[in-house]
Amino acid sequence: MEELDTLLEQVDFLVLTLALTNDTRGIIGEAELSRMKRGSYLVNVSRGPIVDYEALLNALVSGHLAGVGLDVF
């Protein structure tokens, strides 16, 4: 998780391509989204439950994230 935290602070685009497991369920939530650069983008082509969609909506509405691409939710 330390590597993920460091990565989140550096990327302009985060593309998720994870399998859904007990370890990855909800891996991207409010804390992780807030670590991302303001104006960055999240793309989820994994399973929906990997992302906390309430936290994602809040990040979009607040303008912290510039956009999101969802294959699934």
mmCIF file of N, CA and C in Angstrom:
data_model
loop_
_atom_site.group_PDB
_atom_site.id
_atom_site.type_symbol
_atom_site.label_atom_id
_atom_site.label_comp_id
_atom_site.label_asym_id
_atom_site.label_seq_id
_atom_site.Cartn_x
_atom_site.Cartn_y
_atom_site.Cartn_z
ATOM 1 N N MET A 1 0.817 -1.200 0.000
ATOM 2 C CA MET A 1 0.000 0.000 0.000
ATOM 3 C C MET A 1 0.853 1.252 0.000
ATOM 4 N N GLU A 2 2.046 1.208 0.586
ATOM 5 C CA GLU A 2 2.912 2.383 0.568
ATOM 6 C C GLU A 2 3.267 2.760 -0.859
ATOM 7 N N GLU A 3 3.531 1.758 -1.696
ATOM 8 C CA GLU A 3 3.838 2.043 -3.097
ATOM 9 C C GLU A 3 2.641 2.662 -3.802
ATOM 10 N N LEU A 4 1.438 2.198 -3.486
ATOM 11 C CA LEU A 4 0.232 2.765 -4.082
ATOM 12 C C LEU A 4 0.086 4.216 -3.667
ATOM 13 N N ASP A 5 0.278 4.511 -2.391
ATOM 14 C CA ASP A 5 0.158 5.886 -1.911
ATOM 15 C C ASP A 5 1.127 6.815 -2.637
ATOM 16 N N THR A 6 2.353 6.368 -2.828
ATOM 17 C CA THR A 6 3.356 7.167 -3.532
ATOM 18 C C THR A 6 2.960 7.345 -4.998
ATOM 19 N N LEU A 7 2.495 6.290 -5.612
ATOM 20 C CA LEU A 7 2.073 6.337 -7.009
ATOM 21 C C LEU A 7 0.921 7.320 -7.203
ATOM 22 N N LEU A 8 -0.052 7.273 -6.316
ATOM 23 C CA LEU A 8 -1.234 8.121 -6.445
ATOM 24 C C LEU A 8 -0.874 9.601 -6.471
ATOM 25 N N GLU A 9 0.141 9.982 -5.747
ATOM 26 C CA GLU A 9 0.552 11.386 -5.674
ATOM 27 C C GLU A 9 1.247 11.853 -6.941
ATOM 28 N N GLN A 10 1.647 10.927 -7.812
ATOM 29 C CA GLN A 10 2.453 11.275 -8.976
ATOM 30 C C GLN A 10 1.734 11.194 -10.311
ATOM 31 N N VAL A 11 0.647 10.453 -10.383
ATOM 32 C CA VAL A 11 0.038 10.171 -11.690
ATOM 33 C C VAL A 11 -0.971 11.244 -12.114
ATOM 34 N N ASP A 12 -1.065 11.428 -13.418
ATOM 35 C CA ASP A 12 -2.105 12.278 -13.995
ATOM 36 C C ASP A 12 -3.314 11.441 -14.392
ATOM 37 N N PHE A 13 -3.061 10.176 -14.747
ATOM 38 C CA PHE A 13 -4.109 9.221 -15.090
ATOM 39 C C PHE A 13 -3.866 7.952 -14.297
ATOM 40 N N LEU A 14 -4.891 7.469 -13.612
ATOM 41 C CA LEU A 14 -4.820 6.190 -12.918
ATOM 42 C C LEU A 14 -5.771 5.242 -13.635
ATOM 43 N N VAL A 15 -5.217 4.184 -14.222
ATOM 44 C CA VAL A 15 -6.019 3.195 -14.940
ATOM 45 C C VAL A 15 -6.012 1.909 -14.126
ATOM 46 N N LEU A 16 -7.179 1.488 -13.681
ATOM 47 C CA LEU A 16 -7.320 0.302 -12.844
ATOM 48 C C LEU A 16 -7.662 -0.908 -13.702
ATOM 49 N N THR A 17 -6.858 -1.947 -13.556
ATOM 50 C CA THR A 17 -7.079 -3.200 -14.298
ATOM 51 C C THR A 17 -6.878 -4.373 -13.347
ATOM 52 N N LEU A 18 -7.549 -4.328 -12.216
ATOM 53 C CA LEU A 18 -7.375 -5.323 -11.155
ATOM 54 C C LEU A 18 -8.486 -6.359 -11.163
ATOM 55 N N ALA A 19 -8.151 -7.552 -10.733
ATOM 56 C CA ALA A 19 -9.177 -8.559 -10.462
ATOM 57 C C ALA A 19 -9.859 -8.201 -9.142
ATOM 58 N N LEU A 20 -11.119 -8.508 -9.012
ATOM 59 C CA LEU A 20 -11.841 -8.257 -7.769
ATOM 60 C C LEU A 20 -11.577 -9.397 -6.791
ATOM 61 N N THR A 21 -10.936 -9.068 -5.683
ATOM 62 C CA THR A 21 -10.676 -10.012 -4.606
ATOM 63 C C THR A 21 -11.018 -9.328 -3.289
ATOM 64 N N ASN A 22 -10.918 -10.053 -2.205
ATOM 65 C CA ASN A 22 -11.128 -9.429 -0.898
ATOM 66 C C ASN A 22 -10.119 -8.311 -0.647
ATOM 67 N N ASP A 23 -8.912 -8.448 -1.198
ATOM 68 C CA ASP A 23 -7.870 -7.438 -1.007
ATOM 69 C C ASP A 23 -8.070 -6.199 -1.877
ATOM 70 N N THR A 24 -8.718 -6.346 -3.023
ATOM 71 C CA THR A 24 -8.871 -5.202 -3.918
ATOM 72 C C THR A 24 -10.235 -4.519 -3.807
ATOM 73 N N ARG A 25 -11.183 -5.140 -3.158
ATOM 74 C CA ARG A 25 -12.514 -4.534 -2.989
ATOM 75 C C ARG A 25 -12.371 -3.219 -2.216
ATOM 76 N N GLY A 26 -12.786 -2.120 -2.826
ATOM 77 C CA GLY A 26 -12.726 -0.816 -2.170
ATOM 78 C C GLY A 26 -11.319 -0.251 -2.028
ATOM 79 N N ILE A 27 -10.372 -0.742 -2.820
ATOM 80 C CA ILE A 27 -8.983 -0.306 -2.688
ATOM 81 C C ILE A 27 -8.818 1.189 -3.016
ATOM 82 N N ILE A 28 -9.710 1.718 -3.842
ATOM 83 C CA ILE A 28 -9.685 3.147 -4.145
ATOM 84 C C ILE A 28 -10.900 3.787 -3.485
ATOM 85 N N GLY A 29 -10.633 4.512 -2.426
ATOM 86 C CA GLY A 29 -11.680 5.187 -1.665
ATOM 87 C C GLY A 29 -11.325 6.654 -1.478
ATOM 88 N N GLU A 30 -11.949 7.272 -0.506
ATOM 89 C CA GLU A 30 -11.757 8.703 -0.266
ATOM 90 C C GLU A 30 -10.294 9.056 -0.022
ATOM 91 N N ALA A 31 -9.619 8.295 0.816
ATOM 92 C CA ALA A 31 -8.222 8.600 1.141
ATOM 93 C C ALA A 31 -7.331 8.508 -0.097
ATOM 94 N N GLU A 32 -7.543 7.480 -0.897
ATOM 95 C CA GLU A 32 -6.718 7.291 -2.097
ATOM 96 C C GLU A 32 -7.006 8.373 -3.138
ATOM 97 N N LEU A 33 -8.270 8.699 -3.327
ATOM 98 C CA LEU A 33 -8.621 9.736 -4.297
ATOM 99 C C LEU A 33 -8.071 11.094 -3.876
ATOM 100 N N SER A 34 -8.069 11.377 -2.596
ATOM 101 C CA SER A 34 -7.546 12.661 -2.125
ATOM 102 C C SER A 34 -6.034 12.763 -2.299
ATOM 103 N N ARG A 35 -5.349 11.626 -2.375
ATOM 104 C CA ARG A 35 -3.900 11.633 -2.613
ATOM 105 C C ARG A 35 -3.551 11.928 -4.072
ATOM 106 N N MET A 36 -4.503 11.713 -4.956
ATOM 107 C CA MET A 36 -4.253 11.969 -6.375
ATOM 108 C C MET A 36 -4.144 13.477 -6.617
ATOM 109 N N LYS A 37 -3.377 13.839 -7.648
ATOM 110 C CA LYS A 37 -3.222 15.240 -8.005
ATOM 111 C C LYS A 37 -4.579 15.859 -8.335
ATOM 112 N N ARG A 38 -4.746 17.110 -7.949
ATOM 113 C CA ARG A 38 -5.945 17.841 -8.361
ATOM 114 C C ARG A 38 -5.914 17.943 -9.887
ATOM 115 N N GLY A 39 -7.009 17.615 -10.528
ATOM 116 C CA GLY A 39 -7.092 17.674 -11.978
ATOM 117 C C GLY A 39 -6.703 16.382 -12.676
ATOM 118 N N SER A 40 -6.458 15.324 -11.904
ATOM 119 C CA SER A 40 -6.105 14.041 -12.507
ATOM 120 C C SER A 40 -7.371 13.287 -12.915
ATOM 121 N N TYR A 41 -7.154 12.158 -13.576
ATOM 122 C CA TYR A 41 -8.246 11.332 -14.095
ATOM 123 C C TYR A 41 -8.137 9.905 -13.573
ATOM 124 N N LEU A 42 -9.278 9.271 -13.370
ATOM 125 C CA LEU A 42 -9.323 7.867 -12.987
ATOM 126 C C LEU A 42 -10.091 7.101 -14.062
ATOM 127 N N VAL A 43 -9.529 5.987 -14.493
ATOM 128 C CA VAL A 43 -10.184 5.110 -15.477
ATOM 129 C C VAL A 43 -10.276 3.728 -14.844
ATOM 130 N N ASN A 44 -11.485 3.198 -14.733
ATOM 131 C CA ASN A 44 -11.675 1.872 -14.149
ATOM 132 C C ASN A 44 -12.211 0.924 -15.211
ATOM 133 N N VAL A 45 -11.357 -0.018 -15.625
ATOM 134 C CA VAL A 45 -11.786 -1.073 -16.540
ATOM 135 C C VAL A 45 -11.764 -2.420 -15.814
ATOM 136 N N SER A 46 -11.764 -2.336 -14.488
ATOM 137 C CA SER A 46 -11.815 -3.519 -13.621
ATOM 138 C C SER A 46 -13.255 -3.762 -13.203
ATOM 139 N N ARG A 47 -13.435 -4.442 -12.136
ATOM 140 C CA ARG A 47 -14.755 -4.643 -11.546
ATOM 141 C C ARG A 47 -15.153 -3.401 -10.754
ATOM 142 N N GLY A 48 -16.432 -3.100 -10.756
ATOM 143 C CA GLY A 48 -16.942 -1.902 -10.102
ATOM 144 C C GLY A 48 -16.583 -1.747 -8.638
ATOM 145 N N PRO A 49 -16.722 -2.786 -7.807
ATOM 146 C CA PRO A 49 -16.494 -2.639 -6.371
ATOM 147 C C PRO A 49 -15.045 -2.336 -5.958
ATOM 148 N N ILE A 50 -14.139 -2.246 -6.924
ATOM 149 C CA ILE A 50 -12.769 -1.859 -6.587
ATOM 150 C C ILE A 50 -12.731 -0.399 -6.153
ATOM 151 N N VAL A 51 -13.667 0.412 -6.652
ATOM 152 C CA VAL A 51 -13.733 1.841 -6.348
ATOM 153 C C VAL A 51 -14.949 2.116 -5.470
ATOM 154 N N ASP A 52 -14.762 2.960 -4.470
ATOM 155 C CA ASP A 52 -15.873 3.452 -3.658
ATOM 156 C C ASP A 52 -16.525 4.575 -4.464
ATOM 157 N N TYR A 53 -17.692 4.311 -5.037
ATOM 158 C CA TYR A 53 -18.292 5.254 -5.962
ATOM 159 C C TYR A 53 -18.850 6.495 -5.288
ATOM 160 N N GLU A 54 -19.195 6.449 -4.020
ATOM 161 C CA GLU A 54 -19.602 7.665 -3.307
ATOM 162 C C GLU A 54 -18.404 8.602 -3.177
ATOM 163 N N ALA A 55 -17.250 8.048 -2.824
ATOM 164 C CA ALA A 55 -16.027 8.846 -2.727
ATOM 165 C C ALA A 55 -15.638 9.391 -4.099
ATOM 166 N N LEU A 56 -15.824 8.592 -5.141
ATOM 167 C CA LEU A 56 -15.513 9.027 -6.501
ATOM 168 C C LEU A 56 -16.418 10.191 -6.908
ATOM 169 N N LEU A 57 -17.688 10.079 -6.641
ATOM 170 C CA LEU A 57 -18.620 11.155 -6.955
ATOM 171 C C LEU A 57 -18.226 12.438 -6.228
ATOM 172 N N ASN A 58 -17.876 12.317 -4.960
ATOM 173 C CA ASN A 58 -17.456 13.491 -4.183
ATOM 174 C C ASN A 58 -16.215 14.134 -4.787
ATOM 175 N N ALA A 59 -15.261 13.328 -5.228
ATOM 176 C CA ALA A 59 -14.035 13.849 -5.840
ATOM 177 C C ALA A 59 -14.337 14.564 -7.146
ATOM 178 N N LEU A 60 -15.308 14.080 -7.894
ATOM 179 C CA LEU A 60 -15.698 14.732 -9.146
ATOM 180 C C LEU A 60 -16.454 16.028 -8.897
ATOM 181 N N VAL A 61 -17.432 15.975 -8.010
ATOM 182 C CA VAL A 61 -18.248 17.152 -7.720
ATOM 183 C C VAL A 61 -17.398 18.286 -7.134
ATOM 184 N N SER A 62 -16.438 17.929 -6.298
ATOM 185 C CA SER A 62 -15.588 18.947 -5.679
ATOM 186 C C SER A 62 -14.577 19.530 -6.653
ATOM 187 N N GLY A 63 -14.385 18.866 -7.803
ATOM 188 C CA GLY A 63 -13.412 19.317 -8.783
ATOM 189 C C GLY A 63 -12.015 18.772 -8.557
ATOM 190 N N HIS A 64 -11.855 17.923 -7.547
ATOM 191 C CA HIS A 64 -10.531 17.356 -7.297
ATOM 192 C C HIS A 64 -10.081 16.501 -8.475
ATOM 193 N N LEU A 65 -10.962 15.656 -8.973
ATOM 194 C CA LEU A 65 -10.683 14.898 -10.192
ATOM 195 C C LEU A 65 -11.272 15.645 -11.372
ATOM 196 N N ALA A 66 -10.514 15.666 -12.477
ATOM 197 C CA ALA A 66 -10.990 16.345 -13.686
ATOM 198 C C ALA A 66 -11.975 15.467 -14.444
ATOM 199 N N GLY A 67 -11.856 14.155 -14.305
ATOM 200 C CA GLY A 67 -12.753 13.279 -15.023
ATOM 201 C C GLY A 67 -12.541 11.830 -14.658
ATOM 202 N N VAL A 68 -13.470 11.023 -15.129
ATOM 203 C CA VAL A 68 -13.422 9.593 -14.846
ATOM 204 C C VAL A 68 -13.963 8.837 -16.062
ATOM 205 N N GLY A 69 -13.362 7.695 -16.326
ATOM 206 C CA GLY A 69 -13.855 6.802 -17.360
ATOM 207 C C GLY A 69 -14.199 5.485 -16.720
ATOM 208 N N LEU A 70 -15.425 5.029 -16.893
ATOM 209 C CA LEU A 70 -15.881 3.798 -16.245
ATOM 210 C C LEU A 70 -16.370 2.803 -17.288
ATOM 211 N N ASP A 71 -15.775 1.629 -17.253
ATOM 212 C CA ASP A 71 -16.258 0.532 -18.062
ATOM 213 C C ASP A 71 -17.335 -0.218 -17.286
ATOM 214 N N VAL A 72 -17.210 -0.169 -15.974
ATOM 215 C CA VAL A 72 -18.119 -0.888 -15.084
ATOM 216 C C VAL A 72 -18.398 -0.039 -13.852
ATOM 217 N N PHE A 73 -19.519 -0.314 -13.181
ATOM 218 C CA PHE A 73 -19.793 0.315 -11.888
ATOM 219 C C PHE A 73 -20.758 -0.524 -11.120
#
